Short mmCIF file of C-alpha atoms in Angstrom, two decimals:
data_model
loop_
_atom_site.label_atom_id
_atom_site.label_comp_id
_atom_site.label_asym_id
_atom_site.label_seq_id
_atom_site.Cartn_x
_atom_site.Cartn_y
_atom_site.Cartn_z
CA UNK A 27 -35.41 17.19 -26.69
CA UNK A 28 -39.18 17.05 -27.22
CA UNK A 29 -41.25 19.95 -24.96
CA UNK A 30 -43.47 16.86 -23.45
CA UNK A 31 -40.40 15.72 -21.67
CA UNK A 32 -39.54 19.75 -20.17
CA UNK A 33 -43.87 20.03 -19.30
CA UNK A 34 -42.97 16.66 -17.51
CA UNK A 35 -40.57 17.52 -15.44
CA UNK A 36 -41.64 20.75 -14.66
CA UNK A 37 -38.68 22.88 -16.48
CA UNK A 38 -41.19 24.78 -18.42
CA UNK A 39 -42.90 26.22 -15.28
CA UNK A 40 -40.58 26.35 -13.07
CA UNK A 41 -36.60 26.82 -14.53
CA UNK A 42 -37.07 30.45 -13.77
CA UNK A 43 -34.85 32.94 -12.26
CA UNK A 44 -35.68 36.71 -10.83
CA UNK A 45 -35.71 39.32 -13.64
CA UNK A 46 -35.14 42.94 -13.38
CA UNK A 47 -34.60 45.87 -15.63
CA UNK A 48 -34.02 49.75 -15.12
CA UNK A 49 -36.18 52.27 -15.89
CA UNK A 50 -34.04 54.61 -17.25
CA UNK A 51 -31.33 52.75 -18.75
CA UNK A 52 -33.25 49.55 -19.58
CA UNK A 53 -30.19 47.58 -18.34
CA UNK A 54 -31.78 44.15 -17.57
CA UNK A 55 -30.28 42.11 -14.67
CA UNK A 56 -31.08 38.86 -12.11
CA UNK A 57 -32.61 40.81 -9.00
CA UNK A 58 -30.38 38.37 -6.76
CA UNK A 59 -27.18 38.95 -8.94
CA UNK A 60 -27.79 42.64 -7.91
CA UNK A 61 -28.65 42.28 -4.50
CA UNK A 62 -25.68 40.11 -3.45
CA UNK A 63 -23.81 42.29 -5.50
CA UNK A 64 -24.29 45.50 -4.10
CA UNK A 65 -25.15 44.02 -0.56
CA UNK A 66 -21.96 41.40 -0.33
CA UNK A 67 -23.01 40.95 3.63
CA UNK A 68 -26.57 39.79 2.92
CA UNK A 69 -25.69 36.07 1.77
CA UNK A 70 -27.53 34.56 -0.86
CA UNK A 71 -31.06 35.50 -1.93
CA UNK A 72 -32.14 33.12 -4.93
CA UNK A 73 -34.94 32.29 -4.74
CA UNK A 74 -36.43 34.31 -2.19
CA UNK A 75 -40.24 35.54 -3.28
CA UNK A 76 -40.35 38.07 -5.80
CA UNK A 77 -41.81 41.14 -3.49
CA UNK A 78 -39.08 40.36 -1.00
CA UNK A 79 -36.26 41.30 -3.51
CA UNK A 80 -38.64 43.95 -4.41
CA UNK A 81 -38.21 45.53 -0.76
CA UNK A 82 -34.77 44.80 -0.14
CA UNK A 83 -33.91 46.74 -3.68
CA UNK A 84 -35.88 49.56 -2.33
CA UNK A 85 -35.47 49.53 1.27
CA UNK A 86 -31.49 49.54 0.31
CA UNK A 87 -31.89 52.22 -2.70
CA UNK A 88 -29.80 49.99 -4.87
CA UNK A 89 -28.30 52.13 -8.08
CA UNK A 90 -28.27 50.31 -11.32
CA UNK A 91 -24.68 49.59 -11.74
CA UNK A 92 -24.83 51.11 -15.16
CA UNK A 93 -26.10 54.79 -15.27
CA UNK A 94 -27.36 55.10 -11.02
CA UNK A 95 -30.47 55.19 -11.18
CA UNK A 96 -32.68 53.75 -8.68
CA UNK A 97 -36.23 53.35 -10.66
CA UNK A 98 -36.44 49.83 -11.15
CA UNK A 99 -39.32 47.65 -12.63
CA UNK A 100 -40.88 44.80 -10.45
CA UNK A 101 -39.30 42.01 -10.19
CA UNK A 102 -40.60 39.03 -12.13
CA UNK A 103 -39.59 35.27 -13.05
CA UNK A 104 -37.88 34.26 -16.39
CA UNK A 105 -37.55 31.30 -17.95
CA UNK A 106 -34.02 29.64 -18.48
CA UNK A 107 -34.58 27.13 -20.72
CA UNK A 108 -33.58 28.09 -24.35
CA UNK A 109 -36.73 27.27 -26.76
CA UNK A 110 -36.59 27.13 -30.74
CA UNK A 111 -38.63 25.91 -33.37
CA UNK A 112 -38.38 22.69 -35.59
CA UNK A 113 -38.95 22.63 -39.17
CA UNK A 114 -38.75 24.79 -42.06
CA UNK A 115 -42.78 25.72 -42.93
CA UNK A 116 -43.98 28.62 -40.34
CA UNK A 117 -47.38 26.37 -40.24
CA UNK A 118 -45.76 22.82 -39.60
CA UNK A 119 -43.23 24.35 -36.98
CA UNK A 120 -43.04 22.16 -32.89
CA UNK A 121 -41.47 24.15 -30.23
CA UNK A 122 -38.28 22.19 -28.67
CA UNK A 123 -36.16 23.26 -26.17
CA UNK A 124 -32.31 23.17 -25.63
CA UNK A 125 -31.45 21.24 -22.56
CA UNK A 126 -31.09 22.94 -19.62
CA UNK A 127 -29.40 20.17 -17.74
CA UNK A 128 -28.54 16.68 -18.27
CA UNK A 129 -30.76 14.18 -16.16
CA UNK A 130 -33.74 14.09 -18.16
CA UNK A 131 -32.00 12.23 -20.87
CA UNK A 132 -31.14 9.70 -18.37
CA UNK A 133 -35.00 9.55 -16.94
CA UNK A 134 -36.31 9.03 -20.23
CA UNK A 135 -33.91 5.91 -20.49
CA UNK A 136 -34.69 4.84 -16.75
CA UNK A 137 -36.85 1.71 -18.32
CA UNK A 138 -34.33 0.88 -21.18
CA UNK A 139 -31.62 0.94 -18.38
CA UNK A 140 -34.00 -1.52 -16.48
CA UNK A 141 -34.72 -3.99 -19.14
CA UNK A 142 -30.96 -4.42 -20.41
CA UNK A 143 -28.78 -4.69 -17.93
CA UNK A 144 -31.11 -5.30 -14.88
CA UNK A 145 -29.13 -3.62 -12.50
CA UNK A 146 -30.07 -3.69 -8.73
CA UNK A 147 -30.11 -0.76 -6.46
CA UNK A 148 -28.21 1.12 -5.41
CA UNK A 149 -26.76 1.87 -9.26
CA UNK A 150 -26.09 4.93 -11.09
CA UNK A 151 -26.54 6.80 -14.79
CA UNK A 152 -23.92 9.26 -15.82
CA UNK A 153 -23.10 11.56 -18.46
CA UNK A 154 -20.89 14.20 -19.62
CA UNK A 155 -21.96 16.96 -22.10
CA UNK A 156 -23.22 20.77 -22.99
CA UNK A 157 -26.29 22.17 -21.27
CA UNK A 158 -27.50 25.51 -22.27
CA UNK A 159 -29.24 27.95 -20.53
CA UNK A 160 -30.64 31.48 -21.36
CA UNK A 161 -28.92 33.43 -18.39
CA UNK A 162 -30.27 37.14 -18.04
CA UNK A 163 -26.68 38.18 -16.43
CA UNK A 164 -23.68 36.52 -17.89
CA UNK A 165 -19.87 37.45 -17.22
CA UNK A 166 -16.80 36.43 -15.30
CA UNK A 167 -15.08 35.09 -17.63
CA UNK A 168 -16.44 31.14 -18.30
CA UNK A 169 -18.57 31.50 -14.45
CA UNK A 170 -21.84 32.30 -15.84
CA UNK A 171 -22.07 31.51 -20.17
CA UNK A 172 -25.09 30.57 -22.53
CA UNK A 173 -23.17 26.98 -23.15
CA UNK A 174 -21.23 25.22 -20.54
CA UNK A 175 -20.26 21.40 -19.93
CA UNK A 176 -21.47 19.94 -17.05
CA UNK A 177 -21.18 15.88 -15.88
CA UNK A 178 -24.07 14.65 -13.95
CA UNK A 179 -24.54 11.46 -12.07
CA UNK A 180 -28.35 10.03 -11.31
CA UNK A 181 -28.37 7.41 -8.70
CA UNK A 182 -30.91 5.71 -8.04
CA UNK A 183 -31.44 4.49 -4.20
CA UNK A 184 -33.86 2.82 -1.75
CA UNK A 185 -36.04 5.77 -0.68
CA UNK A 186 -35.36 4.93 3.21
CA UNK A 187 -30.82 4.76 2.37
CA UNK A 188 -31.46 8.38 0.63
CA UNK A 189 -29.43 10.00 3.57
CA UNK A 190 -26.91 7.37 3.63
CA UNK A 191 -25.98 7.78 0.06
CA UNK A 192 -26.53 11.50 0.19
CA UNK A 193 -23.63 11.97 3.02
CA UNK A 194 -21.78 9.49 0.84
CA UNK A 195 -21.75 11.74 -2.14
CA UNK A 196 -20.84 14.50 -0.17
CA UNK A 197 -17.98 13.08 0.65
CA UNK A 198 -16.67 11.95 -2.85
CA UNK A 199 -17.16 15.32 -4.28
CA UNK A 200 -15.21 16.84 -1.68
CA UNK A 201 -12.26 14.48 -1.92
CA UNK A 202 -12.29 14.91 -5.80
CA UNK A 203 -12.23 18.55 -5.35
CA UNK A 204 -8.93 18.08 -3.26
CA UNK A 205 -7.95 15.74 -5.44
CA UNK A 206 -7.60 18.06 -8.91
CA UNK A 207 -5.41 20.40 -6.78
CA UNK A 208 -8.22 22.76 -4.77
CA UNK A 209 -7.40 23.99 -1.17
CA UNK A 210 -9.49 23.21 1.36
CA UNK A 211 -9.39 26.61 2.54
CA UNK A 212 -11.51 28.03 -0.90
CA UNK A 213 -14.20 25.48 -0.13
CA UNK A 214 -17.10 25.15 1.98
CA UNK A 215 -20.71 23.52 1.92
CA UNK A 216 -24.12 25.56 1.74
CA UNK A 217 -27.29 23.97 1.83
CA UNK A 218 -30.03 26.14 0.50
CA UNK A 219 -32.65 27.11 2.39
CA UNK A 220 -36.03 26.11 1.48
CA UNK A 221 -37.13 29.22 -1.02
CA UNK A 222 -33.93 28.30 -2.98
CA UNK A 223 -34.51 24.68 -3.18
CA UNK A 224 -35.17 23.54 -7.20
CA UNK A 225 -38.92 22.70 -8.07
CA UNK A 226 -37.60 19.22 -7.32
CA UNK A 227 -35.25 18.87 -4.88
CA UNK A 228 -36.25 18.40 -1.18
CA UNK A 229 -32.85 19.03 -0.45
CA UNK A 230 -29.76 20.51 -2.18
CA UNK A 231 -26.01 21.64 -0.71
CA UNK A 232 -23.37 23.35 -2.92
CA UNK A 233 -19.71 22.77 -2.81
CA UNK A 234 -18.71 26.16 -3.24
CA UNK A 235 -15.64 28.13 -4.23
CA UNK A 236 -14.33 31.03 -3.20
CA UNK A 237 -13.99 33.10 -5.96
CA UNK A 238 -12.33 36.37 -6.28
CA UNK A 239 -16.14 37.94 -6.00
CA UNK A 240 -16.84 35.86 -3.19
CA UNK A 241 -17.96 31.70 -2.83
CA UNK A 242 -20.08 30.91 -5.70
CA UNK A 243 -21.36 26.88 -6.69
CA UNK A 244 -18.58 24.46 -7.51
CA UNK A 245 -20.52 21.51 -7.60
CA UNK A 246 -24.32 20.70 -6.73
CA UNK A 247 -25.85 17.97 -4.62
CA UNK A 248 -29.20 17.21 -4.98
CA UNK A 249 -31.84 14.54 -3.43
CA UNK A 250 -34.16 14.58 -6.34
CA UNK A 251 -36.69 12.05 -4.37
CA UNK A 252 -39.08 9.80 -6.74
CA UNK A 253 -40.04 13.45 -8.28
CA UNK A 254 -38.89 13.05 -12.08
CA UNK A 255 -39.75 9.07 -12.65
CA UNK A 256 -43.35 9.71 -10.44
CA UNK A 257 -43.99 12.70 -13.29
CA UNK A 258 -42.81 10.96 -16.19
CA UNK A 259 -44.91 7.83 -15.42
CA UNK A 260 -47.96 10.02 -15.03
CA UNK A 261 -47.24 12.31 -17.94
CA UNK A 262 -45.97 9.52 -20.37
CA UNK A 263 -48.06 6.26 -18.40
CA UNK A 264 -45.17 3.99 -18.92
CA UNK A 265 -43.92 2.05 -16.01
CA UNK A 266 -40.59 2.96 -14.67
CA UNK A 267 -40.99 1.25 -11.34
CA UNK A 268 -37.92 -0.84 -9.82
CA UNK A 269 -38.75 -4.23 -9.16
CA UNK A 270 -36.67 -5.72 -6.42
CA UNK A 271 -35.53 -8.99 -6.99
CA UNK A 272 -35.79 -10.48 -3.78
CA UNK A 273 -38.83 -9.35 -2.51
CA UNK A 274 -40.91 -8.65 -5.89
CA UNK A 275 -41.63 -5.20 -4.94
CA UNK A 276 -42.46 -2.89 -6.85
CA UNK A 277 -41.59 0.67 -6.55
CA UNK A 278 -40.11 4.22 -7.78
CA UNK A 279 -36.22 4.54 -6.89
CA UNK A 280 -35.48 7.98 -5.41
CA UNK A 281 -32.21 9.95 -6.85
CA UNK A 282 -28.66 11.31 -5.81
CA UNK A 283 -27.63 14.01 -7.71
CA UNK A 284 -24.08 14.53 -7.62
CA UNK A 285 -23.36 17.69 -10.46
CA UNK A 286 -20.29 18.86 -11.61
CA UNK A 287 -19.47 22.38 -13.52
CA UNK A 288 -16.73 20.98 -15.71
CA UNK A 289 -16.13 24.62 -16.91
CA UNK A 290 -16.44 26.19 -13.68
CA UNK A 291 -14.10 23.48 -12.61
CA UNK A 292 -11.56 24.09 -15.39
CA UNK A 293 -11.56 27.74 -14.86
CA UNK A 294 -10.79 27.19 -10.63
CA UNK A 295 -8.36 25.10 -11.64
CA UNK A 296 -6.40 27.50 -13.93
CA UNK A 297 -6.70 29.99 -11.35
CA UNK A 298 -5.29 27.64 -8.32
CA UNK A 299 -2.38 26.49 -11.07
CA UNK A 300 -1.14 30.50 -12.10
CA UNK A 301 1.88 31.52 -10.38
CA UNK A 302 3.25 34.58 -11.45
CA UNK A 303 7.62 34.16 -10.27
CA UNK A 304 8.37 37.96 -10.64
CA UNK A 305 12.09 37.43 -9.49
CA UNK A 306 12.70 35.10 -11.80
CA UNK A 307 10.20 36.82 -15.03
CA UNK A 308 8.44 33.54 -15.53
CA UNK A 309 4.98 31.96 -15.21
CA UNK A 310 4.37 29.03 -13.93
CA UNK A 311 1.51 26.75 -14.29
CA UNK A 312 1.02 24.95 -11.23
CA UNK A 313 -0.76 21.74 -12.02
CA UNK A 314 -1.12 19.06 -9.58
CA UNK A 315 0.91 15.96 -11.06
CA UNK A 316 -2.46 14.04 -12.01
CA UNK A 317 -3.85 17.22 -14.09
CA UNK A 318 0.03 18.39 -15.72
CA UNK A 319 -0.43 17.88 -19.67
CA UNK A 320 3.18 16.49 -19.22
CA UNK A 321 4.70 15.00 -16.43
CA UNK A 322 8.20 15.32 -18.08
CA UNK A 323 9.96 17.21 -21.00
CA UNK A 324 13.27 15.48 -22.16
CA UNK A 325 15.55 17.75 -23.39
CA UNK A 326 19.48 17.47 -25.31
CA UNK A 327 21.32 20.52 -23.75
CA UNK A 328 22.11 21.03 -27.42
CA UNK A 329 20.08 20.42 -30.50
CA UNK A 330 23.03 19.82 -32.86
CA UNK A 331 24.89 17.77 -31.06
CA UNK A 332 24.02 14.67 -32.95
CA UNK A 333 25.10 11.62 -29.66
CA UNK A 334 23.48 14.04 -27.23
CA UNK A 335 20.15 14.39 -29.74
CA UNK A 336 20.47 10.81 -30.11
CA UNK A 337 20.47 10.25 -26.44
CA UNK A 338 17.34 12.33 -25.15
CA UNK A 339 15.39 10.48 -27.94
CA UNK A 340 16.45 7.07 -26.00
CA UNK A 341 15.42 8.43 -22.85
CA UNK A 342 12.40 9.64 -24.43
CA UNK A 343 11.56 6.58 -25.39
CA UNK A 344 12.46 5.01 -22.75
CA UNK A 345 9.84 7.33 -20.43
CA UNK A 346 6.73 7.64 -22.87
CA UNK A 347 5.40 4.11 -22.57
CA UNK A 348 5.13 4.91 -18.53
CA UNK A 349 4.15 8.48 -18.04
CA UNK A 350 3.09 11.02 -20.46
CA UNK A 351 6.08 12.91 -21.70
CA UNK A 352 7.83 15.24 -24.40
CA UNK A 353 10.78 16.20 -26.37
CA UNK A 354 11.69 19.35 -26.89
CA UNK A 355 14.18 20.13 -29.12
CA UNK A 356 13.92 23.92 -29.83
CA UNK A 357 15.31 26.79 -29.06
CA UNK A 358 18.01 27.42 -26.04
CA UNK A 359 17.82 25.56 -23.01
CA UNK A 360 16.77 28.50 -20.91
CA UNK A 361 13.45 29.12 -23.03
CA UNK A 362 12.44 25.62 -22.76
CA UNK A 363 12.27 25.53 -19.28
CA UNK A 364 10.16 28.56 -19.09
CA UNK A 365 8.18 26.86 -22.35
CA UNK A 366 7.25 23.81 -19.80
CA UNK A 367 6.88 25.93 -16.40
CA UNK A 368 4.03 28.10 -18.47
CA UNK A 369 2.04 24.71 -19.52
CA UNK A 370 2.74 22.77 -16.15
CA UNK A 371 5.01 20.31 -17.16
CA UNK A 372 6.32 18.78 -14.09
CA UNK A 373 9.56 17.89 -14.69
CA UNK A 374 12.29 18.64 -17.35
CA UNK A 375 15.15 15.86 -17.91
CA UNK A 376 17.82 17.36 -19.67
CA UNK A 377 20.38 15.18 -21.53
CA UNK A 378 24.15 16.61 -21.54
CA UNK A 379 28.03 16.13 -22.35
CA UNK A 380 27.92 14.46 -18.79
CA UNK A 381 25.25 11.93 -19.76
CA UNK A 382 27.51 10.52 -22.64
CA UNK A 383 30.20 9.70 -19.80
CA UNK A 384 28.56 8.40 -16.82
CA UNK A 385 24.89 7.65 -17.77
CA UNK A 386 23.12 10.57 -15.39
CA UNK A 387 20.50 13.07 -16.06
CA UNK A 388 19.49 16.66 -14.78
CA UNK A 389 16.37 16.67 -13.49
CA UNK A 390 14.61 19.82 -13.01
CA UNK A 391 12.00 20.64 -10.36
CA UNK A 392 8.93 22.68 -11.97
CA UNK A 393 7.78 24.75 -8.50
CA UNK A 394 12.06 25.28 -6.80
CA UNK A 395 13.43 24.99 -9.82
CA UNK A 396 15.93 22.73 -8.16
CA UNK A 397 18.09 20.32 -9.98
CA UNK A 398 19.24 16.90 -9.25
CA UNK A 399 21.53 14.59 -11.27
CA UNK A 400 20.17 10.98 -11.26
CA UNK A 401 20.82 7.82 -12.91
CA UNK A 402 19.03 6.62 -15.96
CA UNK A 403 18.28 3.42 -14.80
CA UNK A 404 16.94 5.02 -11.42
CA UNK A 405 14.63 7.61 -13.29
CA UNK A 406 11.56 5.93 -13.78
CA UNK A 407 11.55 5.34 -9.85
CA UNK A 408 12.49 9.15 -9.39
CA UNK A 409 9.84 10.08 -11.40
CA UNK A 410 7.13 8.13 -9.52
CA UNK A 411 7.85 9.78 -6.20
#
């Protein structure tokens, strides 16, 4: 994305985080990442002034996790965006930058938007898609990576309904999180305080997670105000005022921002879903119905048994065309069910000598492992319990 668009919305000056590095060992870290680290009580610190973090590292004699020591440069602000050059002549070469979040793609199309589908407020922009940013600390698995997917909604508001829309935001994202499978329990809301607050956000709250190293941002809400369209129409001097078809007036929407970490999400949800059965030596993945890659695995007790092979490819058929569903056909019965339990499959129907006589089906429970025999005609209505 061209630079002018980064200077515009003030990414270039202020996407920064708090760098530090140790004097002895020249390990290089975020000075918040290593307060809250070695100070767990503390709470959070980003974006607390840089001589604060300063005193609290010294006033606490905080080690460098990697060789002790406690010399420690000053603290000082680093740039997250991730900058690179265009073209292949050293002389001819423009500085671009990788994005480090969705929405200004969405700004820059505010006017398009406007002129092709005149929508009327309140309406919203979203997109899905990578976002890259140069972390100084990385780790965790997928929390904290150079490339991650995010989804990001703009919506675009009355200034004086901001709070309306904001609280009803905050609700959606919650129920969503529920809704994917998360307990209520490992969730909670955290507004930042005002040294934390983005360059142009008057006000944000995280729906955070609580992560084996403590809650850490799930999702991000943000009331953006008028901040990115009023600095694109003075940077660029195109017009990206609303006009309101009633009244004629002309103004600047304000923005919603509703973010999701669609990595961060997909890792909580793998770690809500793993279920380790020790008395039984399986794993089980323990997907909410919505989120299970299959909702049922047909299976013939026997795979050369040609009637009974014959019959769980009926069934099968029979099932696909209203929920997402497999046949398995390999190996003994035993390891397919374990096959299915460690990919989330919520139920396995398997076909058997019994079937042939009296038209019933076992139907296997993925979490109790309980089995039921029901009818084939009933299944579909079993199924959709």
């Amino acid at each position: 994305m061209s630079p002018k668009v980064w200077e515009a919305s003030g990414h270039t000056a202020n996407f920064t985080n708090a760098m530090i590095d140790c004097l002895t060992c020249h390990y290089r870290t975020r000075a918040d990442h290593l307060i809250e680290d070695k100070l767990p009580d503390i709470g959070n610190v980003e974006g607390k002034p840089l001589e604060e973090l300063d005193k609290i590292i010294k006033d606490n004699e905080i080690e460098c996790p990697k060789c002790g020591s406690q010399h420690w440069t000053k603290t000082r602000n680093f740039n997250q965006l991730f900058e690179t050059q265009i073209g292949i002549i050293t002389e001819g070469k423009n500085t671009a930058y990788l994005r480090g979040e969705l929405a200004q793609g969405m700004f820059v199309d505010f006017k398009q938007v406007l002129d092709s589908i005149h929508p009327k407020l309140p309406f919203g922009l979203a997109q899905s898609g990578k976002a890259f940013r140069n972390e100084i600390t990385m780790g965790k698995f997928t929390f904290r990576t150079l490339e991650f997917d995010l989804a990001e909604f703009e919506y675009f508001v009355k200034p004086e309904e901001w709070e309306t829309h904001f609280e009803y935001w905050k609700k959606e994202m919650y129920q969503f999180a529920l809704s994917v499978g998360i307990p209520a329990e490992k969730l909670r809301w955290r507004s930042h305080s005002k040294e934390e607050l983005s360059h142009y956000s008057s006000r944000t709250e995280d729906l955070e997670y609580e992560f084996p190293w403590g809650f850490k941002e799930m999702f991000g809400l943000a009331y953006r105000t008028d901040f990115d369209l009023r600095n694109h129409i003075e940077k660029s001097g195109v017009d990206l005022r609303y006009t309101d078809p009633y009244t004629q007036e002309k103004f600047i929407p304000h923005v919603i921002e509703p973010t999701f970490g669609l990595s961060r999400l997909l890792t909580i949800i793998l770690m809500n879903a793993y279920y380790e059965d020790v008395e039984k030596k399986r794993v089980v993945m323990k997907f909410p119905k919505i989120l299970a890659p299959y909702k049922v695995a047909v299976f013939p007790l026997v795979g050369n048994k040609e009637n009974i092979s014959a019959k769980a490819k009926e069934v099968f058929n029979l099932l696909k065309g209203q929920v997402n569903t497999t046949l398995d056909e390999r190996g003994n019965i035993g390891k397919r069910y374990f096959t299915q339990d460690e990919i989330g499959t919520f139920y396995c129907v398997t076909i058997d000598y019994q079937t042939l006589e009296d038209n019933t089906v076992t139907v296997r429970d993925r979490d109790t492992m309980t089995q039921e025999r029901i009818e084939i005609d009933k299944l579909q209505t079993f199924l959709d319990k």
